[in-house]
GROMACS .gro file of C-alpha atoms in nm:
model
  448
    1MET     CA    1  -1.385  -2.121  -1.206
    2ALA     CA    2  -1.142  -1.894  -1.387
    3ALA     CA    3  -1.246  -1.534  -1.439
    4THR     CA    4  -1.237  -1.355  -1.770
    5ALA     CA    5  -0.935  -1.128  -1.804
    6ALA     CA    6  -0.673  -1.055  -2.063
    7VAL     CA    7  -0.300  -1.115  -2.048
    8ILE     CA    8  -0.112  -0.906  -2.302
    9SER     CA    9   0.242  -1.003  -2.390
   10PRO     CA   10   0.494  -0.807  -2.595
   11GLY     CA   11   0.448  -1.056  -2.874
   12ASN     CA   12   0.082  -0.988  -2.942
   13ALA     CA   13   0.041  -0.621  -2.867
   14GLY     CA   14   0.261  -0.314  -2.882
   15PHE     CA   15   0.324  -0.137  -2.554
   16ALA     CA   16   0.218   0.203  -2.680
   17ALA     CA   17  -0.113   0.066  -2.797
   18GLU     CA   18  -0.200  -0.036  -2.443
   19LYS     CA   19  -0.175   0.315  -2.299
   20THR     CA   20  -0.506   0.473  -2.213
   21THR     CA   21  -0.610   0.810  -2.083
   22LEU     CA   22  -0.582   0.872  -1.710
   23GLN     CA   23  -0.887   0.745  -1.523
   24ASN     CA   24  -0.973   0.910  -1.190
   25PRO     CA   25  -0.628   1.069  -1.145
   26GLU     CA   26  -0.727   1.178  -0.794
   27LEU     CA   27  -0.670   0.823  -0.674
   28LEU     CA   28  -0.294   0.841  -0.740
   29HIS     CA   29  -0.211   1.032  -0.424
   30PRO     CA   30  -0.462   1.300  -0.314
   31GLU     CA   31  -0.702   1.233  -0.029
   32PRO     CA   32  -1.055   1.154  -0.146
   33THR     CA   33  -1.349   1.342  -0.005
   34THR     CA   34  -1.609   1.084  -0.101
   35SER     CA   35  -1.601   0.710  -0.051
   36PRO     CA   36  -1.744   0.585  -0.382
   37PRO     CA   37  -1.557   0.663  -0.704
   38LEU     CA   38  -1.727   0.930  -0.912
   39PRO     CA   39  -1.726   0.954  -1.291
   40SER     CA   40  -1.424   1.143  -1.417
   41SER     CA   41  -1.650   1.431  -1.520
   42HIS     CA   42  -1.723   1.498  -1.151
   43TYR     CA   43  -1.362   1.583  -1.068
   44GLU     CA   44  -1.156   1.892  -1.121
   45THR     CA   45  -0.784   1.820  -1.144
   46HIS     CA   46  -0.526   2.071  -1.025
   47ASN     CA   47  -0.156   2.104  -1.096
   48ASP     CA   48  -0.051   2.018  -0.740
   49TYR     CA   49  -0.123   1.702  -0.542
   50SER     CA   50  -0.485   1.790  -0.468
   51THR     CA   51  -0.807   1.722  -0.649
   52SER     CA   52  -1.152   1.810  -0.532
   53PRO     CA   53  -1.497   1.689  -0.629
   54LEU     CA   54  -1.712   1.954  -0.786
   55ASN     CA   55  -2.011   1.818  -0.604
   56SER     CA   56  -1.907   1.791  -0.240
   57SER     CA   57  -2.256   1.751  -0.105
   58ASP     CA   58  -2.216   1.374  -0.125
   59SER     CA   59  -1.905   1.361   0.093
   60ASP     CA   60  -2.093   1.305   0.419
   61ASP     CA   61  -2.348   1.061   0.283
   62THR     CA   62  -2.268   0.712   0.408
   63SER     CA   63  -2.612   0.570   0.363
   64SER     CA   64  -2.501   0.382   0.054
   65PHE     CA   65  -2.255   0.169   0.254
   66PRO     CA   66  -2.398  -0.137   0.426
   67TYR     CA   67  -2.236  -0.255   0.746
   68PHE     CA   68  -2.163  -0.588   0.588
   69THR     CA   69  -2.122  -0.645   0.218
   70SER     CA   70  -2.075  -0.985   0.062
   71PRO     CA   71  -2.138  -1.134  -0.281
   72SER     CA   72  -2.443  -1.312  -0.145
   73ASP     CA   73  -2.598  -1.046   0.079
   74SER     CA   74  -2.523  -0.677   0.042
   75ASN     CA   75  -2.812  -0.550   0.251
   76GLU     CA   76  -2.737  -0.693   0.594
   77GLU     CA   77  -2.779  -0.430   0.865
   78ALA     CA   78  -2.585  -0.385   1.185
   79SER     CA   79  -2.737  -0.532   1.497
   80PRO     CA   80  -2.792  -0.316   1.809
   81VAL     CA   81  -2.520  -0.518   1.982
   82HIS     CA   82  -2.260  -0.349   1.760
   83ALA     CA   83  -2.407  -0.002   1.775
   84HIS     CA   84  -2.135   0.137   2.003
   85SER     CA   85  -1.842  -0.021   1.824
   86PRO     CA   86  -1.675   0.153   1.528
   87TRP     CA   87  -1.597  -0.187   1.376
   88ILE     CA   88  -1.839  -0.462   1.287
   89LEU     CA   89  -1.728  -0.819   1.223
   90SER     CA   90  -1.939  -1.061   1.028
   91SER     CA   91  -2.024  -1.363   1.238
   92GLY     CA   92  -2.010  -1.725   1.138
   93ASP     CA   93  -1.860  -2.062   1.208
   94LYS     CA   94  -1.517  -2.119   1.054
   95ASN     CA   95  -1.635  -2.455   0.928
   96GLN     CA   96  -1.901  -2.276   0.724
   97TYR     CA   97  -1.655  -2.045   0.550
   98PRO     CA   98  -1.622  -2.106   0.175
   99ARG     CA   99  -1.311  -2.286   0.052
  100ASN     CA  100  -1.244  -1.966  -0.142
  101GLY     CA  101  -1.419  -1.633  -0.114
  102LEU     CA  102  -1.529  -1.384   0.148
  103ILE     CA  103  -1.475  -1.483   0.511
  104GLY     CA  104  -1.565  -1.166   0.697
  105SER     CA  105  -1.586  -0.789   0.691
  106LEU     CA  106  -1.482  -0.512   0.928
  107PHE     CA  107  -1.644  -0.172   0.886
  108ARG     CA  108  -1.503   0.157   1.009
  109GLU     CA  109  -1.763   0.429   1.063
  110HIS     CA  110  -1.511   0.712   1.048
  111GLY     CA  111  -1.225   0.675   0.805
  112HIS     CA  112  -1.115   0.538   0.470
  113ILE     CA  113  -0.868   0.249   0.498
  114TYR     CA  114  -0.530   0.341   0.348
  115SER     CA  115  -0.286   0.080   0.482
  116LEU     CA  116  -0.266  -0.277   0.612
  117ALA     CA  117   0.002  -0.502   0.756
  118VAL     CA  118   0.001  -0.856   0.895
  119SER     CA  119   0.245  -1.006   1.144
  120GLY     CA  120   0.179  -1.341   1.307
  121ASP     CA  121  -0.177  -1.340   1.435
  122LEU     CA  122  -0.204  -0.959   1.437
  123LEU     CA  123  -0.361  -0.737   1.171
  124TYR     CA  124  -0.272  -0.367   1.163
  125THR     CA  125  -0.500  -0.112   0.992
  126GLY     CA  126  -0.430   0.252   0.916
  127SER     CA  127  -0.695   0.504   0.815
  128GLU     CA  128  -0.778   0.872   0.798
  129SER     CA  129  -0.873   0.856   1.167
  130LYS     CA  130  -0.495   0.906   1.225
  131ASN     CA  131  -0.479   0.604   1.456
  132ILE     CA  132  -0.353   0.249   1.397
  133ARG     CA  133  -0.582  -0.031   1.507
  134VAL     CA  134  -0.447  -0.375   1.594
  135TRP     CA  135  -0.665  -0.684   1.557
  136LYS     CA  136  -0.617  -1.036   1.686
  137ASN     CA  137  -0.839  -1.313   1.553
  138LEU     CA  138  -1.039  -1.034   1.388
  139LYS     CA  139  -1.120  -0.879   1.724
  140GLU     CA  140  -0.988  -0.544   1.842
  141PHE     CA  141  -0.668  -0.598   2.043
  142CYS     CA  142  -0.519  -0.251   2.098
  143TRP     CA  143  -0.456   0.075   1.918
  144PHE     CA  144  -0.187   0.338   1.865
  145LYS     CA  145  -0.293   0.699   1.898
  146SER     CA  146  -0.145   0.953   1.656
  147SER     CA  147  -0.196   1.326   1.687
  148SER     CA  148  -0.212   1.400   1.315
  149GLY     CA  149  -0.167   1.263   0.968
  150PHE     CA  150  -0.363   0.998   0.779
  151VAL     CA  151  -0.185   0.661   0.806
  152LYS     CA  152  -0.060   0.585   0.454
  153ALA     CA  153   0.187   0.299   0.516
  154ILE     CA  154   0.268   0.039   0.784
  155VAL     CA  155   0.587  -0.169   0.816
  156ILE     CA  156   0.669  -0.414   1.096
  157TYR     CA  157   1.026  -0.492   1.200
  158GLY     CA  158   1.074  -0.717   1.501
  159ASP     CA  159   0.912  -0.550   1.800
  160ARG     CA  160   0.881  -0.214   1.625
  161ILE     CA  161   0.610  -0.077   1.400
  162PHE     CA  162   0.676   0.206   1.155
  163THR     CA  163   0.388   0.412   1.018
  164GLY     CA  164   0.403   0.671   0.741
  165HIS     CA  165   0.168   0.967   0.768
  166GLN     CA  166   0.020   1.243   0.560
  167ASP     CA  167   0.196   1.507   0.771
  168GLY     CA  168   0.535   1.382   0.644
  169LYS     CA  169   0.632   1.201   0.963
  170ILE     CA  170   0.733   0.841   1.021
  171ARG     CA  171   0.619   0.732   1.366
  172VAL     CA  172   0.770   0.443   1.557
  173TRP     CA  173   0.574   0.222   1.796
  174LYS     CA  174   0.652  -0.078   2.011
  175SER     CA  175   0.475  -0.396   1.910
  176GLU     CA  176   0.292  -0.559   2.197
  177THR     CA  177   0.182  -0.921   2.205
  178ARG     CA  178   0.024  -0.876   2.548
  179VAL     CA  179  -0.133  -0.549   2.659
  180SER     CA  180  -0.279  -0.420   2.981
  181ASP     CA  181  -0.398  -0.094   2.824
  182ASP     CA  182  -0.590  -0.055   2.500
  183HIS     CA  183  -0.389   0.256   2.411
  184GLN     CA  184  -0.020   0.215   2.325
  185GLU     CA  185   0.231   0.500   2.326
  186ARG     CA  186   0.478   0.565   2.047
  187LEU     CA  187   0.856   0.532   2.083
  188GLY     CA  188   0.949   0.826   1.864
  189THR     CA  189   0.970   0.952   1.506
  190LEU     CA  190   1.202   0.943   1.207
  191PRO     CA  191   1.405   1.155   1.201
  192THR     CA  192   1.456   1.177   1.576
  193LYS     CA  193   1.412   1.518   1.736
  194LYS     CA  194   1.781   1.524   1.826
  195ASP     CA  195   1.894   1.457   1.469
  196LEU     CA  196   1.650   1.712   1.332
  197ILE     CA  197   1.777   1.983   1.568
  198VAL     CA  198   2.143   1.907   1.500
  199THR     CA  199   2.086   1.903   1.124
  200SER     CA  200   1.888   2.226   1.134
  201LEU     CA  201   2.182   2.415   1.287
  202ASN     CA  202   2.385   2.389   0.966
  203PRO     CA  203   2.249   2.593   0.671
  204LYS     CA  204   2.418   2.348   0.430
  205ASN     CA  205   2.174   2.078   0.543
  206TYR     CA  206   1.875   2.260   0.393
  207VAL     CA  207   1.725   2.187   0.052
  208ARG     CA  208   1.482   2.392  -0.154
  209VAL     CA  209   1.125   2.268  -0.143
  210ARG     CA  210   0.806   2.359  -0.324
  211ARG     CA  211   0.565   2.384  -0.037
  212LYS     CA  212   0.318   2.656   0.055
  213GLY     CA  213   0.467   2.874   0.327
  214ARG     CA  214   0.806   2.700   0.312
  215ARG     CA  215   1.103   2.741   0.081
  216ASN     CA  216   1.370   2.537   0.258
  217ALA     CA  217   1.367   2.227   0.476
  218PRO     CA  218   1.627   1.996   0.636
  219TRP     CA  219   1.718   1.717   0.396
  220ILE     CA  220   1.668   1.440   0.654
  221ARG     CA  221   1.291   1.479   0.680
  222HIS     CA  222   1.002   1.447   0.437
  223TYR     CA  223   0.807   1.768   0.389
  224ASP     CA  224   0.505   1.600   0.226
  225THR     CA  225   0.302   1.281   0.271
  226VAL     CA  226   0.497   0.960   0.339
  227SER     CA  227   0.312   0.743   0.090
  228CYS     CA  228   0.506   0.414   0.105
  229MET     CA  229   0.776   0.224   0.292
  230SER     CA  230   0.970  -0.098   0.244
  231LEU     CA  231   1.208  -0.290   0.466
  232ASP     CA  232   1.546  -0.441   0.387
  233GLU     CA  233   1.578  -0.682   0.678
  234GLU     CA  234   1.916  -0.815   0.565
  235HIS     CA  235   2.083  -0.476   0.602
  236GLY     CA  236   1.854  -0.333   0.872
  237VAL     CA  237   1.743  -0.049   0.647
  238LEU     CA  238   1.404   0.115   0.597
  239TYR     CA  239   1.314   0.296   0.274
  240SER     CA  240   1.045   0.565   0.269
  241GLY     CA  241   0.889   0.728  -0.037
  242SER     CA  242   0.701   1.055  -0.036
  243TRP     CA  243   0.492   1.292  -0.240
  244ASP     CA  244   0.790   1.529  -0.203
  245LYS     CA  245   0.944   1.317  -0.484
  246THR     CA  246   1.223   1.178  -0.267
  247VAL     CA  247   1.320   0.844  -0.117
  248LYS     CA  248   1.495   0.841   0.218
  249VAL     CA  249   1.709   0.561   0.358
  250TRP     CA  250   1.700   0.496   0.734
  251ARG     CA  251   1.940   0.282   0.939
  252LEU     CA  252   1.722   0.115   1.198
  253SER     CA  253   1.995   0.040   1.451
  254ASP     CA  254   2.027   0.409   1.542
  255SER     CA  255   1.735   0.571   1.348
  256LYS     CA  256   1.976   0.771   1.132
  257CYS     CA  257   1.881   0.901   0.788
  258LEU     CA  258   2.165   0.781   0.567
  259GLU     CA  259   2.057   0.923   0.233
  260SER     CA  260   1.793   1.133   0.061
  261ILE     CA  261   1.740   1.040  -0.303
  262PRO     CA  262   1.573   1.282  -0.548
  263ALA     CA  263   1.405   0.984  -0.709
  264HIS     CA  264   1.132   1.115  -0.942
  265ASP     CA  265   0.976   1.416  -1.110
  266ASP     CA  266   0.646   1.363  -0.927
  267ALA     CA  267   0.511   1.193  -0.616
  268VAL     CA  268   0.661   0.857  -0.519
  269ASN     CA  269   0.363   0.625  -0.487
  270SER     CA  270   0.532   0.290  -0.421
  271ILE     CA  271   0.865   0.147  -0.312
  272VAL     CA  272   0.967  -0.216  -0.267
  273VAL     CA  273   1.287  -0.399  -0.179
  274ALA     CA  274   1.325  -0.666  -0.446
  275GLY     CA  275   1.476  -0.938  -0.229
  276PHE     CA  276   1.720  -1.035  -0.505
  277ASN     CA  277   2.037  -0.880  -0.651
  278GLY     CA  278   2.030  -0.600  -0.392
  279LEU     CA  279   1.770  -0.404  -0.591
  280VAL     CA  280   1.515  -0.146  -0.477
  281LEU     CA  281   1.228  -0.036  -0.703
  282THR     CA  282   1.025   0.285  -0.701
  283GLY     CA  283   0.707   0.382  -0.886
  284SER     CA  284   0.586   0.735  -0.934
  285ALA     CA  285   0.301   0.952  -1.052
  286ASP     CA  286   0.540   1.068  -1.325
  287GLY     CA  287   0.471   0.734  -1.496
  288SER     CA  288   0.808   0.571  -1.434
  289VAL     CA  289   0.940   0.264  -1.255
  290LYS     CA  290   1.306   0.286  -1.156
  291VAL     CA  291   1.548   0.022  -1.031
  292TRP     CA  292   1.804   0.135  -0.775
  293ARG     CA  293   2.126  -0.036  -0.672
  294ARG     CA  294   2.323   0.036  -0.358
  295GLU     CA  295   2.690   0.122  -0.422
  296LEU     CA  296   2.948   0.119  -0.146
  297LEU     CA  297   3.171   0.423  -0.108
  298GLN     CA  298   3.468   0.496   0.114
  299GLU     CA  299   3.447   0.460   0.493
  300SER     CA  300   3.156   0.217   0.474
  301ASN     CA  301   2.925   0.482   0.327
  302SER     CA  302   2.697   0.404   0.037
  303LYS     CA  303   2.465   0.570  -0.209
  304HIS     CA  304   2.191   0.451  -0.443
  305VAL     CA  305   2.215   0.490  -0.817
  306VAL     CA  306   1.967   0.417  -1.095
  307ALA     CA  307   2.047   0.078  -1.244
  308GLN     CA  308   1.754   0.061  -1.485
  309THR     CA  309   1.433   0.240  -1.581
  310LEU     CA  310   1.167  -0.023  -1.642
  311LEU     CA  311   0.884   0.203  -1.749
  312LYS     CA  312   0.833   0.560  -1.862
  313GLN     CA  313   0.485   0.664  -1.967
  314GLU     CA  314   0.321   1.006  -1.984
  315GLU     CA  315  -0.047   0.919  -1.981
  316ALA     CA  316  -0.064   0.700  -1.669
  317GLY     CA  317   0.102   0.720  -1.331
  318VAL     CA  318   0.249   0.420  -1.153
  319THR     CA  319   0.045   0.349  -0.843
  320ALA     CA  320   0.171   0.018  -0.699
  321LEU     CA  321   0.463  -0.224  -0.707
  322ALA     CA  322   0.508  -0.581  -0.584
  323VAL     CA  323   0.779  -0.845  -0.613
  324ASN     CA  324   0.783  -1.223  -0.633
  325ALA     CA  325   1.135  -1.273  -0.500
  326ALA     CA  326   1.141  -1.649  -0.563
  327ALA     CA  327   1.056  -1.603  -0.931
  328LYS     CA  328   1.260  -1.280  -0.954
  329ALA     CA  329   0.956  -1.109  -1.102
  330VAL     CA  330   0.839  -0.749  -1.058
  331TYR     CA  331   0.483  -0.620  -1.100
  332GLY     CA  332   0.379  -0.259  -1.153
  333GLY     CA  333   0.021  -0.132  -1.147
  334SER     CA  334  -0.080   0.198  -1.301
  335SER     CA  335  -0.370   0.436  -1.336
  336ASP     CA  336  -0.468   0.297  -1.677
  337GLY     CA  337  -0.579  -0.029  -1.514
  338LEU     CA  338  -0.284  -0.236  -1.637
  339VAL     CA  339  -0.031  -0.443  -1.444
  340ASN     CA  340   0.306  -0.464  -1.622
  341PHE     CA  341   0.548  -0.735  -1.520
  342TRP     CA  342   0.918  -0.798  -1.564
  343GLU     CA  343   1.148  -1.093  -1.495
  344LEU     CA  344   1.518  -1.105  -1.426
  345GLU     CA  345   1.723  -1.237  -1.717
  346ARG     CA  346   2.101  -1.219  -1.721
  347GLU     CA  347   2.107  -0.962  -1.439
  348VAL     CA  348   1.860  -0.736  -1.623
  349LEU     CA  349   1.485  -0.704  -1.568
  350VAL     CA  350   1.306  -0.772  -1.897
  351HIS     CA  351   0.946  -0.673  -1.972
  352ARG     CA  352   0.734  -0.988  -2.014
  353GLY     CA  353   0.385  -0.857  -2.061
  354MET     CA  354   0.077  -0.699  -1.907
  355LEU     CA  355  -0.216  -0.822  -1.702
  356ARG     CA  356  -0.546  -0.662  -1.793
  357GLY     CA  357  -0.835  -0.727  -1.557
  358HIS     CA  358  -0.950  -0.386  -1.434
  359LYS     CA  359  -1.159  -0.108  -1.583
  360MET     CA  360  -1.005   0.162  -1.367
  361ALA     CA  361  -0.677   0.242  -1.192
  362VAL     CA  362  -0.484  -0.031  -1.012
  363LEU     CA  363  -0.423   0.103  -0.661
  364CYS     CA  364  -0.243  -0.182  -0.485
  365LEU     CA  365  -0.064  -0.512  -0.545
  366ALA     CA  366   0.036  -0.808  -0.328
  367THR     CA  367   0.214  -1.136  -0.400
  368ALA     CA  368   0.205  -1.469  -0.216
  369GLY     CA  369   0.336  -1.799  -0.348
  370SER     CA  370   0.248  -1.811  -0.716
  371LEU     CA  371  -0.038  -1.561  -0.674
  372VAL     CA  372  -0.056  -1.192  -0.758
  373SER     CA  373  -0.351  -0.988  -0.632
  374SER     CA  374  -0.443  -0.647  -0.769
  375GLY     CA  375  -0.687  -0.404  -0.605
  376SER     CA  376  -0.850  -0.134  -0.813
  377ALA     CA  377  -1.058   0.181  -0.820
  378ASP     CA  378  -1.326  -0.031  -0.988
  379ASN     CA  379  -1.389  -0.185  -0.640
  380SER     CA  380  -1.264  -0.531  -0.738
  381ILE     CA  381  -0.965  -0.756  -0.666
  382CYS     CA  382  -0.817  -0.972  -0.943
  383VAL     CA  383  -0.630  -1.283  -0.833
  384TRP     CA  384  -0.370  -1.405  -1.083
  385ARG     CA  385  -0.156  -1.719  -1.081
  386ARG     CA  386   0.189  -1.739  -1.235
  387ASP     CA  387   0.301  -2.077  -1.366
  388GLU     CA  388   0.659  -2.201  -1.388
  389GLY     CA  389   0.687  -2.073  -1.742
  390GLY     CA  390   0.600  -1.717  -1.643
  391ASN     CA  391   0.248  -1.727  -1.787
  392HIS     CA  392  -0.036  -1.573  -1.586
  393MET     CA  393  -0.395  -1.680  -1.547
  394CYS     CA  394  -0.668  -1.481  -1.373
  395LEU     CA  395  -0.818  -1.731  -1.129
  396THR     CA  396  -1.101  -1.513  -1.003
  397VAL     CA  397  -1.224  -1.160  -0.946
  398LEU     CA  398  -1.331  -1.084  -0.588
  399TYR     CA  399  -1.629  -0.851  -0.548
  400GLY     CA  400  -1.770  -0.711  -0.225
  401HIS     CA  401  -1.627  -0.363  -0.172
  402SER     CA  402  -1.843  -0.063  -0.255
  403GLY     CA  403  -1.543   0.168  -0.293
  404PRO     CA  404  -1.191   0.163  -0.440
  405VAL     CA  405  -0.960  -0.106  -0.300
  406LYS     CA  406  -0.665   0.093  -0.162
  407CYS     CA  407  -0.446  -0.168   0.010
  408LEU     CA  408  -0.382  -0.543   0.034
  409ALA     CA  409  -0.203  -0.772   0.277
  410VAL     CA  410  -0.158  -1.150   0.252
  411GLU     CA  411  -0.064  -1.425   0.497
  412GLU     CA  412  -0.049  -1.802   0.466
  413GLU     CA  413  -0.353  -1.977   0.604
  414GLU     CA  414  -0.281  -2.099   0.956
  415GLU     CA  415  -0.445  -2.436   0.902
  416GLY     CA  416  -0.315  -2.479   0.549
  417ASP     CA  417  -0.182  -2.813   0.429
  418GLY     CA  418   0.093  -2.668   0.214
  419SER     CA  419  -0.126  -2.663  -0.097
  420GLY     CA  420  -0.099  -2.286  -0.146
  421ARG     CA  421  -0.392  -2.144   0.050
  422TRP     CA  422  -0.380  -1.782   0.162
  423ILE     CA  423  -0.576  -1.525   0.359
  424VAL     CA  424  -0.607  -1.190   0.179
  425TYR     CA  425  -0.698  -0.870   0.362
  426SER     CA  426  -0.828  -0.580   0.154
  427GLY     CA  427  -0.877  -0.223   0.275
  428SER     CA  428  -1.104   0.014   0.088
  429LEU     CA  429  -1.222   0.372   0.066
  430ASP     CA  430  -1.566   0.233   0.154
  431LYS     CA  431  -1.421   0.228   0.511
  432SER     CA  432  -1.416  -0.151   0.536
  433VAL     CA  433  -1.157  -0.427   0.563
  434LYS     CA  434  -1.259  -0.755   0.404
  435VAL     CA  435  -1.104  -1.095   0.465
  436TRP     CA  436  -1.084  -1.350   0.182
  437ARG     CA  437  -0.962  -1.705   0.147
  438VAL     CA  438  -0.785  -1.777  -0.182
  439SER     CA  439  -0.605  -2.079  -0.324
  440GLU     CA  440  -0.345  -2.133  -0.592
  441GLN     CA  441  -0.568  -2.407  -0.734
  442ALA     CA  442  -0.790  -2.274  -1.010
  443GLY     CA  443  -1.068  -2.525  -0.954
  444ASP     CA  444  -1.121  -2.428  -0.591
  445PHE     CA  445  -1.291  -2.095  -0.652
  446LYS     CA  446  -1.660  -2.054  -0.614
  447GLN     CA  447  -1.846  -1.811  -0.837
  448LEU     CA  448  -1.829  -1.460  -0.685
   0.00000   0.00000   0.00000
């Protein structure tokens, strides 16, 4: 059953008319202090990256969050069997799972979920607990212990795992398919300690920063939260975006920082390697989406230059980006609840329209096959399908979270028959990870 949502194209509505005032701006990049979204009147916005609730007495109240929330039963309580485990998995026979809809739910007692990644049969979750949990068949497999920094981004490359943290560090871990110890040690950080020391010896390697207690910092490291990362597997390069307004380019063969790009006028919230035409896209709290192209210089060096600015808006920040490489389409979510999309035409990305399905800020996006999923501060997930003509239809809206949906990850269903069936993982500020089954067939959805 298709859900009600609007698709706005340039032909039937002017772009400026679709701008709305910023809703819950604290969800762009500051850390929340309460799990459920509060009305905008409850928040005081500051000029820096922080926002604080005026009524902080609710920040420790978790009584409103059930251990298991589903469209059919939101009042199920945890059994004593799970009392000593920080995660709770809904039970059930796989044969009883719906063809589309909620499969299960994992609940974290201490920590909002900020990042997800899927590789093979492993699910990686990052939260404000500072650690990375690894799950296999939705059961805890192992974990990576971090000393500090909320886990804001996770990228997997071969046998290595890269995690971006609130303390400005990128930590590197070794991926394990078989473990003898629940706790896994990290391999190092980006930049490496050696590179950081060598760079620090030369005063020319310092740049001015706007940070309390610090005026200068080495250019090869982020001095604020690493909010997003994206991998260019073809060239063995990792891109990292930060609230320090820069994008850094890392060569994975030797962990060297090749370039630091002053990308935006405000925090970089999202970065994605396009997978076509050698493009990299960035989205920022300054309201812009930029397209970057890598240019080769002498002696095999390269630098990134702006090839195109897709969006520039003052009233809404860009919060999420996603790419459908096969269709050469780019999606950008923003704090006004809209998802803009562009398609490549004659080597230029052209704006094709907007997807409107949310009442509050879009916080995350994910693509798989012909589907686009958008998670929002309104606690819902819209699932859209793109047809061959570039038109989009909202297939369903997934409900179940009791807090903003902060991150999404998608993998093809293991037992799929090639008909476009996917497993969607959603992480939320309600401290839960939910697992959904979705299909590219509109008629397969049950009412949620």
